Amino acid sequence: DIQMTQSPSSLSASVGDRVTITCRASQSIDTNLNWYQQKPGRAPNLLIYAASSLQSGVPSRFSGSGSGTDFTLTISSLQPEDFATYYCQQGYSTAYTFGQGTNLAIK
Amino acid sequence: EVQLSESEGGLLQPGGSLRLSCAASGFTFSDYTMNWVRQAPGKGLEWVSGISGSGVSTYYADSVRGRFTISRDNSKNTMDLQMNSLRVEDTAVYYCAKGRSGWSVRFDSWGQGTLVTVSS
């Protein structure tokens, strides 16, 4: 299986900050990388697919980049509702593995 | 509007069985691969199983292969997960998720989740 490693595992930031989360795949997955946001007690929500495509309805402050093995999720200006846990997921091959998650907390 | 709703989970003993169902509406069900994704308490997400739109192709994580069986009924817009030989480590919230392929396989709609607890 392809292993997905996110960093950092947690970070604290303030409203208005620019935040970047990274995800590394154990082998090349081209641009088959997706990002999700999950809030406590809720199902995950798809933010970015195919590394850089914004899912319909997701605010434009979210963006993604990368290809091959290294990817990033950037939030350009944090809003109060963005404090949550973020997961990357490879969509290249079954099993569709997820990263371990990045918990984004308020500083 | 896409809606996915899982059946109630429960408390099971190790070695027990449970059948989960997912009812779908708001889209042409047979056009989409459907999946189960689980999340152990306080842990991350784990893809469990997927089934093609026709139901012909099924996929499983190594952790459940041979114990879990996924199926679907396109006439009823439902998907099931038959879970046998349950283990303590199967304890999790189980989500059904609608799949999208092309430009990366992804899960673009999710149910609210249902808790399955395996404990003696």
CSV table of C-alpha atoms in Angstrom, one decimal:
chain,number,residue,atom,x,y,z
A,1,ASP,CA,0.0,0.0,0.0
A,2,ILE,CA,1.0,3.6,-0.6
A,3,GLN,CA,1.9,5.3,2.7
A,4,MET,CA,0.9,9.0,3.2
A,5,THR,CA,2.7,11.1,5.7
A,6,GLN,CA,1.5,14.6,6.7
A,7,SER,CA,3.4,17.3,8.5
A,8,PRO,CA,3.1,18.8,10.9
A,9,SER,CA,0.8,16.5,13.0
A,10,SER,CA,-0.5,19.6,14.7
A,11,LEU,CA,-0.1,23.4,14.5
A,12,SER,CA,-1.5,26.5,16.1
A,13,ALA,CA,-2.3,29.6,14.2
A,14,SER,CA,-4.2,32.8,14.4
A,15,VAL,CA,-7.1,34.2,12.4
A,16,GLY,CA,-5.7,35.8,9.3
A,17,ASP,CA,-2.6,33.7,9.2
A,18,ARG,CA,-1.4,31.9,6.1
A,19,VAL,CA,-1.0,28.2,6.8
A,20,THR,CA,0.6,25.4,4.8
A,21,ILE,CA,0.3,21.6,5.4
A,22,THR,CA,2.4,19.1,3.6
A,23,CYS,CA,1.7,15.5,2.5
A,24,ARG,CA,4.3,13.1,1.2
A,25,ALA,CA,3.5,9.8,-0.6
A,26,SER,CA,5.8,6.8,-0.4
A,27,GLN,CA,5.8,6.5,-4.2
A,28,SER,CA,4.8,8.7,-7.1
A,29,ILE,CA,1.1,9.3,-7.3
A,30,ASP,CA,1.2,11.9,-10.1
A,31,THR,CA,-1.5,14.4,-9.1
A,32,ASN,CA,-3.9,11.8,-7.6
A,33,LEU,CA,-4.0,13.6,-4.2
A,34,ASN,CA,-7.1,14.9,-2.4
A,35,TRP,CA,-7.5,17.0,0.8
A,36,TYR,CA,-10.4,16.8,3.3
A,37,GLN,CA,-11.4,18.9,6.3
A,38,GLN,CA,-13.0,17.3,9.3
A,39,LYS,CA,-14.6,19.0,12.3
A,40,PRO,CA,-15.2,17.2,15.6
A,41,GLY,CA,-18.2,14.8,15.4
A,42,ARG,CA,-18.7,15.5,11.7
A,43,ALA,CA,-18.0,13.6,8.5
A,44,PRO,CA,-15.0,14.7,6.4
A,45,ASN,CA,-15.6,17.3,3.7
A,46,LEU,CA,-13.7,17.2,0.4
A,47,LEU,CA,-11.8,20.5,-0.2
A,48,ILE,CA,-9.3,19.8,-3.0
A,49,TYR,CA,-9.0,17.0,-5.6
A,50,ALA,CA,-6.4,16.0,-8.1
A,51,ALA,CA,-3.8,18.0,-6.1
A,52,SER,CA,-5.0,21.5,-7.1
A,53,SER,CA,-8.7,21.5,-8.1
A,54,LEU,CA,-11.1,23.2,-5.8
A,55,GLN,CA,-14.2,21.3,-4.9
A,56,SER,CA,-17.4,23.1,-5.7
A,57,GLY,CA,-18.6,25.3,-2.8
A,58,VAL,CA,-15.2,25.4,-1.1
A,59,PRO,CA,-13.8,28.9,-0.4
A,60,SER,CA,-11.0,30.1,-2.6
A,61,ARG,CA,-8.7,30.7,0.3
A,62,PHE,CA,-8.0,27.0,0.1
A,63,SER,CA,-5.5,25.9,-2.5
A,64,GLY,CA,-3.4,22.8,-3.3
A,65,SER,CA,-0.3,22.1,-5.2
A,66,GLY,CA,2.2,19.4,-5.9
A,67,SER,CA,2.8,16.3,-8.0
A,68,GLY,CA,4.7,13.1,-7.7
A,69,THR,CA,5.3,12.5,-4.0
A,70,ASP,CA,5.1,16.0,-2.4
A,71,PHE,CA,2.0,18.0,-2.0
A,72,THR,CA,0.8,21.1,0.0
A,73,LEU,CA,-2.5,22.5,1.2
A,74,THR,CA,-2.5,26.2,1.8
A,75,ILE,CA,-5.0,28.3,3.6
A,76,SER,CA,-4.3,31.9,2.6
A,77,SER,CA,-6.0,33.7,5.4
A,78,LEU,CA,-7.4,31.6,8.3
A,79,GLN,CA,-11.0,32.1,9.3
A,80,PRO,CA,-12.5,31.0,12.6
A,81,GLU,CA,-14.4,28.1,10.8
A,82,ASP,CA,-11.1,26.7,9.4
A,83,PHE,CA,-9.9,25.3,12.7
A,84,ALA,CA,-10.3,21.6,12.2
A,85,THR,CA,-8.3,18.5,11.2
A,86,TYR,CA,-7.1,18.1,7.7
A,87,TYR,CA,-6.3,14.8,5.9
A,88,CYS,CA,-4.7,14.1,2.6
A,89,GLN,CA,-5.7,10.9,0.6
A,90,GLN,CA,-4.1,9.3,-2.4
A,91,GLY,CA,-6.5,8.4,-5.2
A,92,TYR,CA,-4.0,6.6,-7.3
A,93,SER,CA,-4.5,3.0,-6.2
A,94,THR,CA,-6.5,0.9,-3.8
A,95,ALA,CA,-6.3,0.9,-0.9
A,96,TYR,CA,-7.0,4.6,-1.0
A,97,THR,CA,-4.8,5.6,2.0
A,98,PHE,CA,-5.1,8.7,4.1
A,99,GLY,CA,-2.5,10.7,5.9
A,100,GLN,CA,-2.5,10.6,9.7
A,101,GLY,CA,-4.1,14.1,9.9
A,102,THR,CA,-3.1,17.6,10.8
A,103,ASN,CA,-4.9,19.2,13.7
A,104,LEU,CA,-5.1,23.0,13.2
A,105,ALA,CA,-5.8,24.8,16.4
A,106,ILE,CA,-6.3,28.4,17.5
A,107,LYS,CA,-3.2,30.1,18.9
B,1,GLU,CA,-29.0,17.3,-2.9
B,2,VAL,CA,-26.9,14.2,-2.3
B,3,GLN,CA,-27.9,12.4,0.9
B,4,LEU,CA,-26.3,9.3,2.4
B,5,SER,CA,-27.6,7.7,5.5
B,6,GLU,CA,-26.0,4.7,7.3
B,7,SER,CA,-28.0,2.2,9.4
B,8,GLU,CA,-27.5,2.0,13.1
B,9,GLY,CA,-24.3,0.3,14.3
B,10,GLY,CA,-24.1,-1.3,17.7
B,11,LEU,CA,-22.2,-3.1,20.4
B,12,LEU,CA,-20.9,-6.5,19.3
B,13,GLN,CA,-18.7,-9.2,20.9
B,14,PRO,CA,-15.5,-10.3,19.2
B,15,GLY,CA,-16.3,-12.9,16.6
B,16,GLY,CA,-19.7,-11.4,16.0
B,17,SER,CA,-21.4,-10.2,12.8
B,18,LEU,CA,-23.2,-7.0,11.7
B,19,ARG,CA,-24.6,-5.8,8.5
B,20,LEU,CA,-24.4,-2.1,7.8
B,21,SER,CA,-26.5,-0.4,5.2
B,22,CYS,CA,-26.3,2.9,3.4
B,23,ALA,CA,-29.3,4.5,1.8
B,24,ALA,CA,-28.6,7.0,-1.0
B,25,SER,CA,-30.6,9.7,-2.7
B,26,GLY,CA,-30.2,12.8,-4.8
B,27,PHE,CA,-28.0,11.3,-7.6
B,28,THR,CA,-28.0,8.5,-10.1
B,29,PHE,CA,-26.8,5.8,-7.7
B,30,SER,CA,-25.7,3.2,-10.3
B,31,ASP,CA,-23.4,5.7,-12.0
B,32,TYR,CA,-21.0,5.9,-9.0
B,33,THR,CA,-18.6,3.8,-7.1
B,34,MET,CA,-19.6,3.6,-3.4
B,35,ASN,CA,-17.2,3.1,-0.5
B,36,TRP,CA,-17.0,2.5,3.3
B,37,VAL,CA,-14.4,4.5,5.3
B,38,ARG,CA,-14.0,4.1,9.0
B,39,GLN,CA,-12.4,6.1,11.8
B,40,ALA,CA,-11.4,4.5,15.1
B,41,PRO,CA,-12.1,6.6,18.2
B,42,GLY,CA,-9.6,9.5,18.3
B,43,LYS,CA,-7.8,8.2,15.2
B,44,GLY,CA,-7.5,9.0,11.5
B,45,LEU,CA,-9.4,7.8,8.4
B,46,GLU,CA,-9.1,4.3,6.9
B,47,TRP,CA,-10.7,3.3,3.6
B,48,VAL,CA,-12.3,-0.1,4.1
B,49,SER,CA,-14.0,-1.2,0.9
B,50,GLY,CA,-15.4,0.0,-2.4
B,51,ILE,CA,-17.8,-1.3,-5.1
B,52,SER,CA,-18.2,-0.2,-8.7
B,53,GLY,CA,-21.4,1.3,-10.0
B,54,SER,CA,-22.5,-2.0,-11.5
B,55,GLY,CA,-21.5,-4.0,-8.5
B,56,VAL,CA,-19.3,-6.2,-10.6
B,57,SER,CA,-16.0,-5.0,-9.0
B,58,THR,CA,-15.3,-4.9,-5.3
B,59,TYR,CA,-12.3,-3.8,-3.4
B,60,TYR,CA,-11.1,-4.3,0.1
B,61,ALA,CA,-8.4,-3.1,2.5
B,62,ASP,CA,-6.1,-5.9,3.6
B,63,SER,CA,-7.3,-5.4,7.2
B,64,VAL,CA,-10.8,-6.6,6.3
B,65,ARG,CA,-10.4,-8.8,3.3
B,66,GLY,CA,-12.0,-12.2,3.8
B,67,ARG,CA,-14.1,-11.0,6.7
B,68,PHE,CA,-16.1,-8.1,5.2
B,69,THR,CA,-18.3,-8.2,2.1
B,70,ILE,CA,-19.6,-5.2,0.2
B,71,SER,CA,-22.7,-5.3,-2.0
B,72,ARG,CA,-25.2,-3.0,-3.5
B,73,ASP,CA,-28.8,-3.0,-4.8
B,74,ASN,CA,-29.1,-0.4,-7.5
B,75,SER,CA,-32.9,-0.9,-7.7
B,76,LYS,CA,-33.1,0.3,-4.1
B,77,ASN,CA,-30.2,2.8,-4.0
B,78,THR,CA,-28.6,1.0,-1.2
B,79,MET,CA,-25.2,-0.4,-0.3
B,80,ASP,CA,-24.3,-2.9,2.4
B,81,LEU,CA,-21.3,-4.0,4.3
B,82,GLN,CA,-21.5,-7.5,5.9
B,83,MET,CA,-19.0,-7.6,8.7
B,84,ASN,CA,-18.1,-11.1,10.0
B,85,SER,CA,-15.5,-12.3,12.5
B,86,LEU,CA,-15.4,-8.9,14.1
B,87,ARG,CA,-12.4,-7.9,16.1
B,88,VAL,CA,-11.8,-5.3,18.8
B,89,GLU,CA,-9.8,-3.3,16.2
B,90,ASP,CA,-12.8,-3.0,14.0
B,91,THR,CA,-14.3,-0.6,16.5
B,92,ALA,CA,-14.9,2.7,14.6
B,93,VAL,CA,-17.3,5.1,13.1
B,94,TYR,CA,-18.2,3.7,9.7
B,95,TYR,CA,-19.0,6.2,7.0
B,96,CYS,CA,-20.4,5.5,3.6
B,97,ALA,CA,-19.0,7.7,0.9
B,98,LYS,CA,-19.8,8.4,-2.7
B,99,GLY,CA,-16.8,8.0,-5.0
B,100,ARG,CA,-15.7,10.0,-8.0
B,101,SER,CA,-13.0,8.8,-10.4
B,102,GLY,CA,-11.1,10.6,-13.2
B,103,TRP,CA,-8.6,13.1,-12.0
B,104,SER,CA,-8.0,11.2,-8.8
B,105,VAL,CA,-10.3,8.8,-7.0
B,106,ARG,CA,-12.0,10.8,-4.2
B,107,PHE,CA,-15.0,10.8,-1.9
B,108,ASP,CA,-17.2,13.8,-2.5
B,109,SER,CA,-20.2,13.1,-0.3
B,110,TRP,CA,-20.3,11.3,3.0
B,111,GLY,CA,-23.0,10.0,5.4
B,112,GLN,CA,-23.1,11.1,9.0
B,113,GLY,CA,-21.4,7.9,10.2
B,114,THR,CA,-22.5,5.0,12.5
B,115,LEU,CA,-20.6,3.7,15.5
B,116,VAL,CA,-19.6,0.0,15.6
B,117,THR,CA,-18.1,-1.1,18.9
B,118,VAL,CA,-16.6,-4.5,19.3
B,119,SER,CA,-15.9,-5.4,22.9
B,120,SER,CA,-16.2,-8.3,25.3
